[in-house]
Coordinates of C-alpha atoms and ligand atoms in Angstrom, one line a residue:
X1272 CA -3.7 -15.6 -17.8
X1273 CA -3.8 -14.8 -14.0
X1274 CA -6.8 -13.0 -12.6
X1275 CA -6.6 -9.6 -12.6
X1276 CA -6.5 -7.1 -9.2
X1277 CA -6.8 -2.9 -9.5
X1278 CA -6.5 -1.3 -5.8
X1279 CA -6.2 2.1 -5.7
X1280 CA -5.3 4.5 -2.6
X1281 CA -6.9 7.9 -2.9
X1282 CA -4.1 10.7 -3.9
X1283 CA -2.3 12.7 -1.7
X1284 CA -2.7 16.7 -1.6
X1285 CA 0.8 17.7 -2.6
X1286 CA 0.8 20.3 0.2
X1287 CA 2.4 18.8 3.1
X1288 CA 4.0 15.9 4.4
X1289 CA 1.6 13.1 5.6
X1290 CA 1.4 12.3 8.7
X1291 CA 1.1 8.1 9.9
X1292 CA -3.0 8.7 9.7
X1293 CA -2.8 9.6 6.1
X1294 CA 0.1 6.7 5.3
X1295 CA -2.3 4.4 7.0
X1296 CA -4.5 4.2 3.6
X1297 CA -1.0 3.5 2.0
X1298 CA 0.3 0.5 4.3
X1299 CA -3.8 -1.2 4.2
X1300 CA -3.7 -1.3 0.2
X1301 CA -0.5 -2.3 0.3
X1302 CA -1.4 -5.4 2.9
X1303 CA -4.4 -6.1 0.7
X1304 CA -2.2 -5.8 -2.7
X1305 CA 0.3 -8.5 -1.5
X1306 CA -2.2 -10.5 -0.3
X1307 CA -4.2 -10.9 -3.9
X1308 CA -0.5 -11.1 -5.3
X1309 CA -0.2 -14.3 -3.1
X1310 CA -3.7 -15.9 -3.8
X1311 CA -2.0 -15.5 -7.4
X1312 CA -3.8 -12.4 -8.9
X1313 CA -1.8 -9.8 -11.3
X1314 CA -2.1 -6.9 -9.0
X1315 CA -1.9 -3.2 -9.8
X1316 CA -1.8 -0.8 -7.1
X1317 CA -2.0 2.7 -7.8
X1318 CA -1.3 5.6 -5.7
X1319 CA -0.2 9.2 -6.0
X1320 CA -0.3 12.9 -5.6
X1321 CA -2.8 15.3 -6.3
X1322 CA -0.6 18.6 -7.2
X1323 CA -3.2 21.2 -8.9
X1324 CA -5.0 23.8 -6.9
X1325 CA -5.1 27.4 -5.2
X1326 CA -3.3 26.0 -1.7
X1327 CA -0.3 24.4 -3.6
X1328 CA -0.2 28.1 -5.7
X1329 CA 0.0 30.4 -2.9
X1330 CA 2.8 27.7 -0.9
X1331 CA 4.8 27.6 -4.0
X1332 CA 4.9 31.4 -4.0
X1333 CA 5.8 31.9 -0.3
X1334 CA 8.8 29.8 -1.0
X1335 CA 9.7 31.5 -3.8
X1336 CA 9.7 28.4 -6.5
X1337 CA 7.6 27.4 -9.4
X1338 CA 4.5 25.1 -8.1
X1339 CA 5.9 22.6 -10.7
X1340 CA 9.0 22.6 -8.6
X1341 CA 7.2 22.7 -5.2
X1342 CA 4.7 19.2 -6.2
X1343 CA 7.8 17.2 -7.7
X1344 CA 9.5 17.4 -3.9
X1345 CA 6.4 16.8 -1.8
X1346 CA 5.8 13.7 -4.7
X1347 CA 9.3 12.8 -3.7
X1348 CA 8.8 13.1 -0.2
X1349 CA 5.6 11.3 -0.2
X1350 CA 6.7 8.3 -2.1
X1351 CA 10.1 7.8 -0.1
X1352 CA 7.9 7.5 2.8
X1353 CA 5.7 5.1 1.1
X1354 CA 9.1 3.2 0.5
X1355 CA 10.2 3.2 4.0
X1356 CA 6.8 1.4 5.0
X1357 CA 7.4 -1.0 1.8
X1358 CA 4.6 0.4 0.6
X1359 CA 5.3 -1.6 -2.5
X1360 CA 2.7 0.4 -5.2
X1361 CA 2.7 -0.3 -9.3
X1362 CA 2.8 3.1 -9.7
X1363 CA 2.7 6.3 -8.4
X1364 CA 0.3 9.3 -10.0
X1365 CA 1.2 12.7 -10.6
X1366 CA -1.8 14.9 -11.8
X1367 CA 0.2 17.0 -13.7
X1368 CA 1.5 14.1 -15.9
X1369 CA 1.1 15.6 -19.3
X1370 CA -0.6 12.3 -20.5
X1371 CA -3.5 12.6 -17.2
X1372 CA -3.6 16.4 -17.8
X1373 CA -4.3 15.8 -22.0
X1374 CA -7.1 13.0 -20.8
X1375 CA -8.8 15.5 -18.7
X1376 CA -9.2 18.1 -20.9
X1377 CA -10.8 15.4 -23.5
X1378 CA -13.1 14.4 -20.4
X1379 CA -13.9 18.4 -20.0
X1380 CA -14.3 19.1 -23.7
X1381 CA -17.0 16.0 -23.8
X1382 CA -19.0 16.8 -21.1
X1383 CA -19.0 20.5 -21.7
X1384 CA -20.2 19.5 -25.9
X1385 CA -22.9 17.1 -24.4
X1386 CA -24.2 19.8 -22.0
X1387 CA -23.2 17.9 -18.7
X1388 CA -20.9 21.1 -18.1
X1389 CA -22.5 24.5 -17.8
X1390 CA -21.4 28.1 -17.5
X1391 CA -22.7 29.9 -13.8
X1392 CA -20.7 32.0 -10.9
X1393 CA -20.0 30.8 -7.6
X1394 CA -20.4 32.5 -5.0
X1395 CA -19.8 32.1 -1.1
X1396 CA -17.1 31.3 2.0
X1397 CA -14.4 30.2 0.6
X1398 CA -11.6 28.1 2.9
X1399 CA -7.9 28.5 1.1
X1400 CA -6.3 26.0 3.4
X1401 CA -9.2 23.7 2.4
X1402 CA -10.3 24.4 -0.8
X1403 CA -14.0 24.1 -0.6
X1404 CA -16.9 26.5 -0.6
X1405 CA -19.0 26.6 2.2
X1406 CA -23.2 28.0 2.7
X1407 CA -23.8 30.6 5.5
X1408 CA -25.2 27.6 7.4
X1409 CA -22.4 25.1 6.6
X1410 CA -20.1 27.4 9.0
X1411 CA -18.8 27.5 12.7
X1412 CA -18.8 30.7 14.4
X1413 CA -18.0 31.9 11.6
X1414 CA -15.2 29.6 10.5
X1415 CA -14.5 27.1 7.8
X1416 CA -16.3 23.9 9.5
X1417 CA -13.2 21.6 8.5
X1418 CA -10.1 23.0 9.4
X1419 CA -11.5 26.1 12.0
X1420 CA -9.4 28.7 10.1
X1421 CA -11.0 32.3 8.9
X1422 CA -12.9 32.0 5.7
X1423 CA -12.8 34.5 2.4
X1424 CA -16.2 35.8 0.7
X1425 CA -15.8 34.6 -3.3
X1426 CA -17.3 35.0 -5.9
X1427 CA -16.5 33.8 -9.3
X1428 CA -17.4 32.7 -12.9
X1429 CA -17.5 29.2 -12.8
X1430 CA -18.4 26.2 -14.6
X1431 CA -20.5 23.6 -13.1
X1432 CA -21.6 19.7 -13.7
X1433 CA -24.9 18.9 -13.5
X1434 CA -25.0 16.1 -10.5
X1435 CA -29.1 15.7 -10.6
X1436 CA -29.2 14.0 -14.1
X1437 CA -27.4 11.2 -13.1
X1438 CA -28.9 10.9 -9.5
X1439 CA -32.0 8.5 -9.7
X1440 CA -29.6 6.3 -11.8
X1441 CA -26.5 6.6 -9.0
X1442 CA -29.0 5.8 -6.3
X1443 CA -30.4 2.4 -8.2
X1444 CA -27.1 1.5 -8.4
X1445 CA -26.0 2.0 -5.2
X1446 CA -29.2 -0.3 -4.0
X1447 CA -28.7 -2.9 -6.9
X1448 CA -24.6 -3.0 -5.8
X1449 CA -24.7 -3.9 -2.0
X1450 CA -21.0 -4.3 -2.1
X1451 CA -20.1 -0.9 -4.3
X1452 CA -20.0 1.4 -1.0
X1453 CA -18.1 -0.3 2.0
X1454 CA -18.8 -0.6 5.0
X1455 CA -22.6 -0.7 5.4
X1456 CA -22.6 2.0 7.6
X1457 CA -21.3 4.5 4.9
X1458 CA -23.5 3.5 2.1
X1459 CA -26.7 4.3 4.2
X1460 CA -24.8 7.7 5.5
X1461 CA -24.7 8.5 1.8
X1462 CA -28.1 7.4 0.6
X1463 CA -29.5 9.1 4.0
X1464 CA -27.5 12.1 4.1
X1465 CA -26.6 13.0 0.4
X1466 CA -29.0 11.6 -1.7
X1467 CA -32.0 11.5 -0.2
X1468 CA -32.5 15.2 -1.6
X1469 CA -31.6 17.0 -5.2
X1470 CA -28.1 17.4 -5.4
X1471 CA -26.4 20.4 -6.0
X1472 CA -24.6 21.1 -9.3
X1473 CA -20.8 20.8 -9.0
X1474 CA -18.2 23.7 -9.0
X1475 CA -15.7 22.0 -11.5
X1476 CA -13.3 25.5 -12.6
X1477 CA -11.9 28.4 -11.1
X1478 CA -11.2 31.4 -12.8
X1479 CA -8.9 33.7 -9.7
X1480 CA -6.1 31.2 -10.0
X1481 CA -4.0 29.2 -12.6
X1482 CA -2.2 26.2 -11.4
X1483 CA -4.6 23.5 -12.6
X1484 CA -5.5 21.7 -16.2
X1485 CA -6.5 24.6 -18.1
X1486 CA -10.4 24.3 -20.0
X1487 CA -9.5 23.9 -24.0
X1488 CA -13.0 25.8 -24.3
X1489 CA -11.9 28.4 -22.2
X1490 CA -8.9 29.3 -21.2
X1491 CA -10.0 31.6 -17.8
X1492 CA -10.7 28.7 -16.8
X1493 CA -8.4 26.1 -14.6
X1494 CA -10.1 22.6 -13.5
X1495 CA -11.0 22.4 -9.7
X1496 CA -10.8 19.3 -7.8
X1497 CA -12.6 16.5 -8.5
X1498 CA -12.5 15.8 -12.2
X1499 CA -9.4 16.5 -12.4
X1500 CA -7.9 14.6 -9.5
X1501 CA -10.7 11.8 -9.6
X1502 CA -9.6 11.0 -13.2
X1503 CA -6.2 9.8 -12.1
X1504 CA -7.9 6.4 -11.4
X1505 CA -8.3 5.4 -15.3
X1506 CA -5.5 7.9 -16.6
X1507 CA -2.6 6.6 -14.4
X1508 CA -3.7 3.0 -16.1
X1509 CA -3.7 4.1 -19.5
X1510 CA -7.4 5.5 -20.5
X1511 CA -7.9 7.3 -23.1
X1512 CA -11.5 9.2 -23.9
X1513 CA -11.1 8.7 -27.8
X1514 CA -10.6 4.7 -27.0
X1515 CA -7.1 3.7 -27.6
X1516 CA -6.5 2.7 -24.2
X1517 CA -3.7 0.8 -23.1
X1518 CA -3.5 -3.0 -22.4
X1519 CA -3.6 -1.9 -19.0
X1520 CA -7.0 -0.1 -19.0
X1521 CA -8.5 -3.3 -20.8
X1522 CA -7.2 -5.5 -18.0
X1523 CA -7.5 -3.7 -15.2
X1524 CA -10.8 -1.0 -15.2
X1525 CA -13.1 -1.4 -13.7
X1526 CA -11.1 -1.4 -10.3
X1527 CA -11.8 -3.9 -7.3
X1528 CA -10.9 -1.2 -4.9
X1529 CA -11.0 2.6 -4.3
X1530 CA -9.2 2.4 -1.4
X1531 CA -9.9 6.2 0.9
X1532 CA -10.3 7.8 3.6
X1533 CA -14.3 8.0 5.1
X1534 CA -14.0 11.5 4.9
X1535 CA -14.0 12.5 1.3
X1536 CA -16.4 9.1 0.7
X1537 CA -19.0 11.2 -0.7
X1538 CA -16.6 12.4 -3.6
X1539 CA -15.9 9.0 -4.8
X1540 CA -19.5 7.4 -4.0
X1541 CA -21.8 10.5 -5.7
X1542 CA -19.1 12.8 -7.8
X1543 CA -17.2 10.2 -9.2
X1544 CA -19.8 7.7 -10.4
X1545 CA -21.7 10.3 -11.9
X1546 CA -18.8 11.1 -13.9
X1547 CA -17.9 8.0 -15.1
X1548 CA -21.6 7.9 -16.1
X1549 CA -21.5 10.5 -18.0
X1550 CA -18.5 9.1 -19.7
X1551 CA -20.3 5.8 -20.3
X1552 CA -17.4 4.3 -18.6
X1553 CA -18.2 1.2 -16.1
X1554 CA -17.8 2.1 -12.5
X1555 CA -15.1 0.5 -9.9
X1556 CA -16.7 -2.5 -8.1
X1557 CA -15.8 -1.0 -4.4
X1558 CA -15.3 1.9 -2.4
X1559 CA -14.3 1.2 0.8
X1560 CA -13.8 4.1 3.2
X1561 CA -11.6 3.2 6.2
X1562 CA -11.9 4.9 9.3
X1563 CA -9.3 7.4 11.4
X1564 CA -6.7 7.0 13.6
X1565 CA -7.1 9.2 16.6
X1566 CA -4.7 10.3 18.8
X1567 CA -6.3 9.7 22.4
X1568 CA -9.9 10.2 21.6
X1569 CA -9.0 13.1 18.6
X1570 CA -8.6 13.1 14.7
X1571 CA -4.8 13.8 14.0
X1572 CA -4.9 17.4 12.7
X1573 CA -2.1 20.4 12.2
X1574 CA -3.7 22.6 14.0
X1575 CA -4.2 20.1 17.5
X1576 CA -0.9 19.7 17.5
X1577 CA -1.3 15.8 17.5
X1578 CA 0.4 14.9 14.6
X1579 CA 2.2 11.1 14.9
X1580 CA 5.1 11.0 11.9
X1581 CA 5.4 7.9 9.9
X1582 CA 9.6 8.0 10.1
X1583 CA 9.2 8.8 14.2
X1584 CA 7.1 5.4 14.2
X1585 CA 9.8 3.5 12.3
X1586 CA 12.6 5.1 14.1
X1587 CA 11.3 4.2 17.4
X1588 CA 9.4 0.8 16.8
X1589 CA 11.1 -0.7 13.2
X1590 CA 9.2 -0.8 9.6
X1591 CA 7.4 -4.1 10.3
X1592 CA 5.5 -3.1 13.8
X1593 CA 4.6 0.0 12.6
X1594 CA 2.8 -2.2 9.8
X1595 CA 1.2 -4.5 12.5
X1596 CA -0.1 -1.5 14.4
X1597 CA -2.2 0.3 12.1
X1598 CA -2.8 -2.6 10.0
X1599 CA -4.2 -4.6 13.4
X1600 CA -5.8 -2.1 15.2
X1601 CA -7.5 -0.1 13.3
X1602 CA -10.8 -1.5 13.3
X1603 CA -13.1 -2.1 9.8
X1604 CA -15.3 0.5 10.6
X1605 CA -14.5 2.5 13.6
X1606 CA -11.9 4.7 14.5
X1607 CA -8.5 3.4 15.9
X1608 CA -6.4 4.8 18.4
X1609 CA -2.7 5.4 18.3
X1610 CA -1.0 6.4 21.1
X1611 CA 2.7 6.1 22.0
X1612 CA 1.8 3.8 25.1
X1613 CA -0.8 1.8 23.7
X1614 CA 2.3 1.0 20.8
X1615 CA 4.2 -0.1 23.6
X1616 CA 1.8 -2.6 24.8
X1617 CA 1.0 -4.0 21.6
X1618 CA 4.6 -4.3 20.4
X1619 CA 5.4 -6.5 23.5
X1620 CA 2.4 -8.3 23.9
X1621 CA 2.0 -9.8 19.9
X1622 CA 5.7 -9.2 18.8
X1623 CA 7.9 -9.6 21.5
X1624 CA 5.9 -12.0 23.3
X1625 CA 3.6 -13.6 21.2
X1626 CA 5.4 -14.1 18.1
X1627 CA 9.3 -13.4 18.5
X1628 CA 9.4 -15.6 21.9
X1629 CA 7.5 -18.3 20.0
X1630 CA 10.0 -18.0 17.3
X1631 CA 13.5 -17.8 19.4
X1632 CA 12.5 -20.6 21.6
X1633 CA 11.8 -23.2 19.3
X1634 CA 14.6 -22.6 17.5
X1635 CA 17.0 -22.6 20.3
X1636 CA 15.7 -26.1 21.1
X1637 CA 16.2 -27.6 18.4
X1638 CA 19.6 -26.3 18.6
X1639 CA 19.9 -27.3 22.3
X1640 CA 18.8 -31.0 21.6
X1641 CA 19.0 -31.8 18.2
X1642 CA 21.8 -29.8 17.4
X1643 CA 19.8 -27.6 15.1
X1644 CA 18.5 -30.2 13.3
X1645 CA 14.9 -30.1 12.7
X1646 CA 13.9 -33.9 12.3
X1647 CA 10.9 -35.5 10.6
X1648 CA 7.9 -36.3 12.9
X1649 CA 6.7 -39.4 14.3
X1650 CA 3.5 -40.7 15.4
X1651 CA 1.2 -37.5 16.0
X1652 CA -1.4 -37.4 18.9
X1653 CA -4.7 -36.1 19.5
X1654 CA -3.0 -32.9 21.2
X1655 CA -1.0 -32.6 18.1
X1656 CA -3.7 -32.7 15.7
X1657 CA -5.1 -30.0 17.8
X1658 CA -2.5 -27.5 16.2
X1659 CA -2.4 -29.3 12.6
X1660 CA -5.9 -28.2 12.4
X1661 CA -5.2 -25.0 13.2
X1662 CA -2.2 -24.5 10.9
X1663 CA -4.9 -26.2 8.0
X1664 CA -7.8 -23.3 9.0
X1665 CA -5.6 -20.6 8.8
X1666 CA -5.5 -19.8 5.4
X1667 CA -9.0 -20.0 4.8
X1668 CA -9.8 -17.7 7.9
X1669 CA -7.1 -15.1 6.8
X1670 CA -8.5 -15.5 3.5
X1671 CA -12.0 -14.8 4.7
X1672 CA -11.3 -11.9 6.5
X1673 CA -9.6 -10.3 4.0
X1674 CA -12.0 -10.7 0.7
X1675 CA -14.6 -8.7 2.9
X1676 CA -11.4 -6.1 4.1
X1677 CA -11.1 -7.2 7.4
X1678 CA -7.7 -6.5 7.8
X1679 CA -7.0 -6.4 11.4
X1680 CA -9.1 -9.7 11.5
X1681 CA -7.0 -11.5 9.4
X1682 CA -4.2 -10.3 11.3
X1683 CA -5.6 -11.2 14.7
X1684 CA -6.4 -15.0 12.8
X1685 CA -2.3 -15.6 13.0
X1686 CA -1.9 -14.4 16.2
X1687 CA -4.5 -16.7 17.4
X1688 CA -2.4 -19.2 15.5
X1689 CA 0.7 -18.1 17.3
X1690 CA -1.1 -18.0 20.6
X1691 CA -2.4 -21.5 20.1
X1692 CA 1.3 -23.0 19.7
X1693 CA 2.6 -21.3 22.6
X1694 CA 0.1 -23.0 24.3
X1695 CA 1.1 -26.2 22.9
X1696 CA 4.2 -25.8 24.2
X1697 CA 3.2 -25.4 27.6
X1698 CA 1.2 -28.4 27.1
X1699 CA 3.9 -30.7 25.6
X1700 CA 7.0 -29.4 27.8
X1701 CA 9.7 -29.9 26.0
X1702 CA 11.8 -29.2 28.3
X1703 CA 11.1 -32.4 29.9
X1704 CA 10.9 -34.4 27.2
X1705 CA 14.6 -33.3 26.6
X1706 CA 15.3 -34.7 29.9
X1707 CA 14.4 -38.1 28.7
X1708 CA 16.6 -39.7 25.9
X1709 CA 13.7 -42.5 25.5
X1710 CA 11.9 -39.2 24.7
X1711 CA 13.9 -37.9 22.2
X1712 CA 11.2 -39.2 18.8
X1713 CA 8.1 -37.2 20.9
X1714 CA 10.5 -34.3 21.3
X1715 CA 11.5 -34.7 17.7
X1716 CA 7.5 -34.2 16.4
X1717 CA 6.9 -31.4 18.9
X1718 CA 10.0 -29.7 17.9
X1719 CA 9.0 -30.5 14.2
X1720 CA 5.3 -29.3 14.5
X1721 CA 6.5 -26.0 16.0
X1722 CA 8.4 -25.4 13.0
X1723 CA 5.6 -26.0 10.5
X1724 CA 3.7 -24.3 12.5
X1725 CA 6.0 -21.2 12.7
X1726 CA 6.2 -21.7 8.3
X1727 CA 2.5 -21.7 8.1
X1728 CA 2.2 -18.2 9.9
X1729 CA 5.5 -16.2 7.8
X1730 CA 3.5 -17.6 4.9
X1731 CA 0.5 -15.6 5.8
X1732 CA 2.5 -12.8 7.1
X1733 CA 4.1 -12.1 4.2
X1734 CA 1.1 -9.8 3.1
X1735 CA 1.4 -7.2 6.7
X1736 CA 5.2 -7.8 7.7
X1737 CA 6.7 -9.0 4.8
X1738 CA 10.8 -8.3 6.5
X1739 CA 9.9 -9.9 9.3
X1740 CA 8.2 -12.9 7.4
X1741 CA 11.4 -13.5 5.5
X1742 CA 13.3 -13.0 8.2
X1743 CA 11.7 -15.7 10.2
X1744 CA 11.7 -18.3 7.1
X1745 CA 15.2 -17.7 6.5
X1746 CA 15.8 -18.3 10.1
X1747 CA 13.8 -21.7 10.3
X1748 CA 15.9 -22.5 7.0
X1749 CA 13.1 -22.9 4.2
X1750 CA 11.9 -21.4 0.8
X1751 CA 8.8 -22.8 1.2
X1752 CA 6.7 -19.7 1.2
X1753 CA 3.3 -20.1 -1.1
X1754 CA -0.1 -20.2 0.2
X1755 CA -0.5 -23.3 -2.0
X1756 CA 2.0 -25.3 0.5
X1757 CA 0.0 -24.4 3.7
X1758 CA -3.3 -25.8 2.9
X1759 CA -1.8 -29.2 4.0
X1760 CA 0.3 -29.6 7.3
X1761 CA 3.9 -31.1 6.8
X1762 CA 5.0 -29.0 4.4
X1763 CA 8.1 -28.0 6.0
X1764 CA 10.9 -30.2 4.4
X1765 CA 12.9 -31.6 7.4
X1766 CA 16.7 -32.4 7.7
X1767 CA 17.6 -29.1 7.6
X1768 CA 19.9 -27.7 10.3
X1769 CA 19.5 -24.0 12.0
X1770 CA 21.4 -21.7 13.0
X1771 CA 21.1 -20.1 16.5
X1772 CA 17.9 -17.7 16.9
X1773 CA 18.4 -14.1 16.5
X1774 CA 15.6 -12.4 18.4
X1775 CA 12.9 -10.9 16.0
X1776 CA 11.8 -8.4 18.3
X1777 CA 13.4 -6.7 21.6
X1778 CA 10.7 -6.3 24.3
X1779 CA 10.7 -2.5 24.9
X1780 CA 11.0 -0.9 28.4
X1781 CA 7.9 1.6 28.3
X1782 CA 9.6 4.2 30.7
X1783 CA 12.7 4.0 29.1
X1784 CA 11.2 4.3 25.5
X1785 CA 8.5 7.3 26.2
X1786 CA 11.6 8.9 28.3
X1787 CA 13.4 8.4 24.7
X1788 CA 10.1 9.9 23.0
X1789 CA 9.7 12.4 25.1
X1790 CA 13.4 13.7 25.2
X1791 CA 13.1 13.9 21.0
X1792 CA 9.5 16.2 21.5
Ligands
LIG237 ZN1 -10.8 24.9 6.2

């Protein structure tokens, strides 16, 4: 039996549309789930919508419909996005599944019955579009600190969990398990910030609204949040409290990777642990909270005005380069930009350039001396073995890069490898080796190593661009496509012929384009 791979991305508020910042999370689990499938693991990827709460109640109201109704089209919406990225998840979540809504009233009824759950009111500044409760102190002139919209005094019954028991055991685990909160920098914010005093208990119901998993201990009461939304992780897999969980659970808990956003890190590093310790269920190995994509030098947000749209991306750019651009420059741990001219730059400089050029010229050499036949290679030189080495280190840097999440590394590790044959090119010239009939076998290796060399890097491309990938074997005629077959140089089975290049990617005109953008806005 293959090993087994559980990445997760955090759920989606079924409230709006997301923008490219929030399908970001989608298109980096994704890269990371091919990936493992390629080293050979049995992958499941797990994403979703979280669909219960007050803001999804009063939206489903103002247009008239049931909030049932309202979720099911944003889920819709939200996954046909996810499609046109080839976001290509196990499955997608809904929290008001009737089997995830039955689970979590099980998890309620247990930790209410073994006195994690307690009865209180809540009281304080409540922001709707937000959802969250804020102190006197936690405010901004006034104003919910998040979002900068007006906030409502509340106060309600409530039922709480009781965070502090579990705390000293959370915070020993956190310091036993250097690798359970990633990056570094986020694990000491929450040790620093979070836990370094006694945490407050957690509002888990409401009572002033209805659309959420009603309490089977009492029915004023609707879950809130977290353990409802947070249970998705082991419910969408097949857990079950009383445990007959599925062959799934067994295989795949506890999960390699919460994959989410830095900003709600302190829900699934301090509220969700402490859950899953209270349910005596082992906790996921990892959770790594990527960083943002700004706009300029500011957060995408509503109410700037900034929004970027996944399907304006795609329609201006294609599926796969939107792929390479937040999956290559957004850094590990800090925040990436994204603007329409910095796309531009990057899309001709690595895919135009780098990449397609690479691509359309070797091929139309082949087909200019060899009549598209690529032949076998002859006697190789020290300048050749140059390359072969690089084709043989790829896999292991990629591979590096990627088991510590380093995803625009790994990416940046084939362009190198792209950059480094262009470069051989210059330094062979083939061109006037094609001058020289005597030539011709020298010509034949070059041409030959190019094309290895071209197979080497769709291989590892497969996980971020996986159209263009197949497009460029199918072009350089070859099902050779495993990770296996590029830890050796040559594998590339010559005596094929090739057809005439089609260019991979057009290099853009950046006046003309951002005239194009600018004309749509
Ligand atoms: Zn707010």
């Amino acid at each position: 039996m293959n090993k087994s791979y559980y990445i997760t991305t955090a759920i989606f508020y079924a409230s709006a549309i997301p923008h490219i910042g929030n399908v970001y999370e989608g298109i980096l689990a994704d890269a990371i789930a091919r990936f493992k499938k390629l080293e050979g693991y049995d992958v499941n990827f797990q994403t979703g919508t979280d669909e219960h709460g007050q803001k999804i109640q009063l939206k489903a109201e103002e247009q008239g419909i049931t909030p049932q109704s309202y979720v099911d089209e944003i889920a819709i919406e939200i996954a046909t996005i996810f499609d046109s990225v080839n976001v290509d998840y196990t499955k997608f979540m809904k929290t008001t599944d009737p089997y995830h809504k039955a689970q979590v009233q099980k998890i309620y009824t247990k930790l209410f019955e073994q006195g994690d759950i307690y009865k209180g009111h809540y009281e304080g500044h409540y922001c709707i579009p937000c959802e969250s409760f804020f102190t006197e102190t936690q405010l901004e002139d006034g104003k919910c600190p998040d979002c900068g919209k007006d906030v409502v005094e509340q106060k309600e019954e409530a039922y709480f969990l009781k965070l502090s028991k579990y705390q000293e055991r959370l915070v020993n685990y956190i310091k036993d398990n250097p690798e359970f909160i990633q990056p570094e920098s986020r694990k000491n914010e929450m040790l620093n910030n979070f836990l370094a005093n006694e945490l407050p208990d957690l509002c888990v119901s409401r009572s002033s609204f209805d659309w959420g998993v009603e309490l089977p201990f009492d029915k004023e009461h609707v879950s809130y949040v977290w353990i409802d939304a947070l249970s998705n992780y082991i419910t969408g897999i097949g857990f079950d409290l009383d445990g007959n969980h599925s062959e799934e659970f067994n295989k795949y808990w506890p999960a390699d990777v919460h994959m989410i956003g830095k900003d709600i890190l302190r829900f699934h590093t301090i509220y969700w642990p402490i859950m899953l310790m209270a349910l005596d269920i082992e906790l996921p190995k990892q959770i790594f909270g990527h960083p943002w994509i700004l706009t300029g030098s500011e957060k995408m947000s509503k109410s700037k005005g900034n929004l970027i749209y996944t399907d304006d991306l795609i329609k201006y750019f294609g599926i796969d380069a939107t792929r390479y651009y937040v999956l290559h420059e957004i850094p590990y741990s800090q925040d990436g930009t994204l603007t329409y001219e910095l796309f531009i730059e990057r899309f001709n400089s690595d895919l135009a350039n780098t990449l397609g050029n690479l691509v359309n010229r070797t091929i139309s050499m082949i087909n200019k001396y060899f009549g598209g036949e690529v032949r076998k290679p002859n006697e190789q030189t020290e300048l050749d073995q140059e390359l072969i080495d690089a084709c043989e280190a790829a896999l292991g840097r990629v591979t590096e890069s990627m088991n510590v999440l380093k995803v625009g590394d790994s990416i940046e590790e084939i362009i190198k490898l792209l950059r480094r044959a262009n470069k051989y090119i210059d330094e062979t010239q083939p061109w006037v080796l094609g001058k020289d009939e005597a030539q011709f076998d020298r010509l034949s290796t070059v041409l030959y190593n190019l094309i290895e060399t071209i197979r080497v890097s769709a291989v590892l491309l497969q996980a971020y661009m996986p159209d263009t990938a197949a497009n460029i074997l199918k072009q350089i005629n070859t099902d050779v496509n495993t990770f296996e077959s590029i830890k050796e140089f040559g594998g590339y089975v010559s005596g094929v012929t090739l057809d005439k290049p089609t260019p991979l990617f057009n290099r853009i005109k950046a006046s003309e384009k951002l005239e194009e953008i600018e004309n749509d806005i």
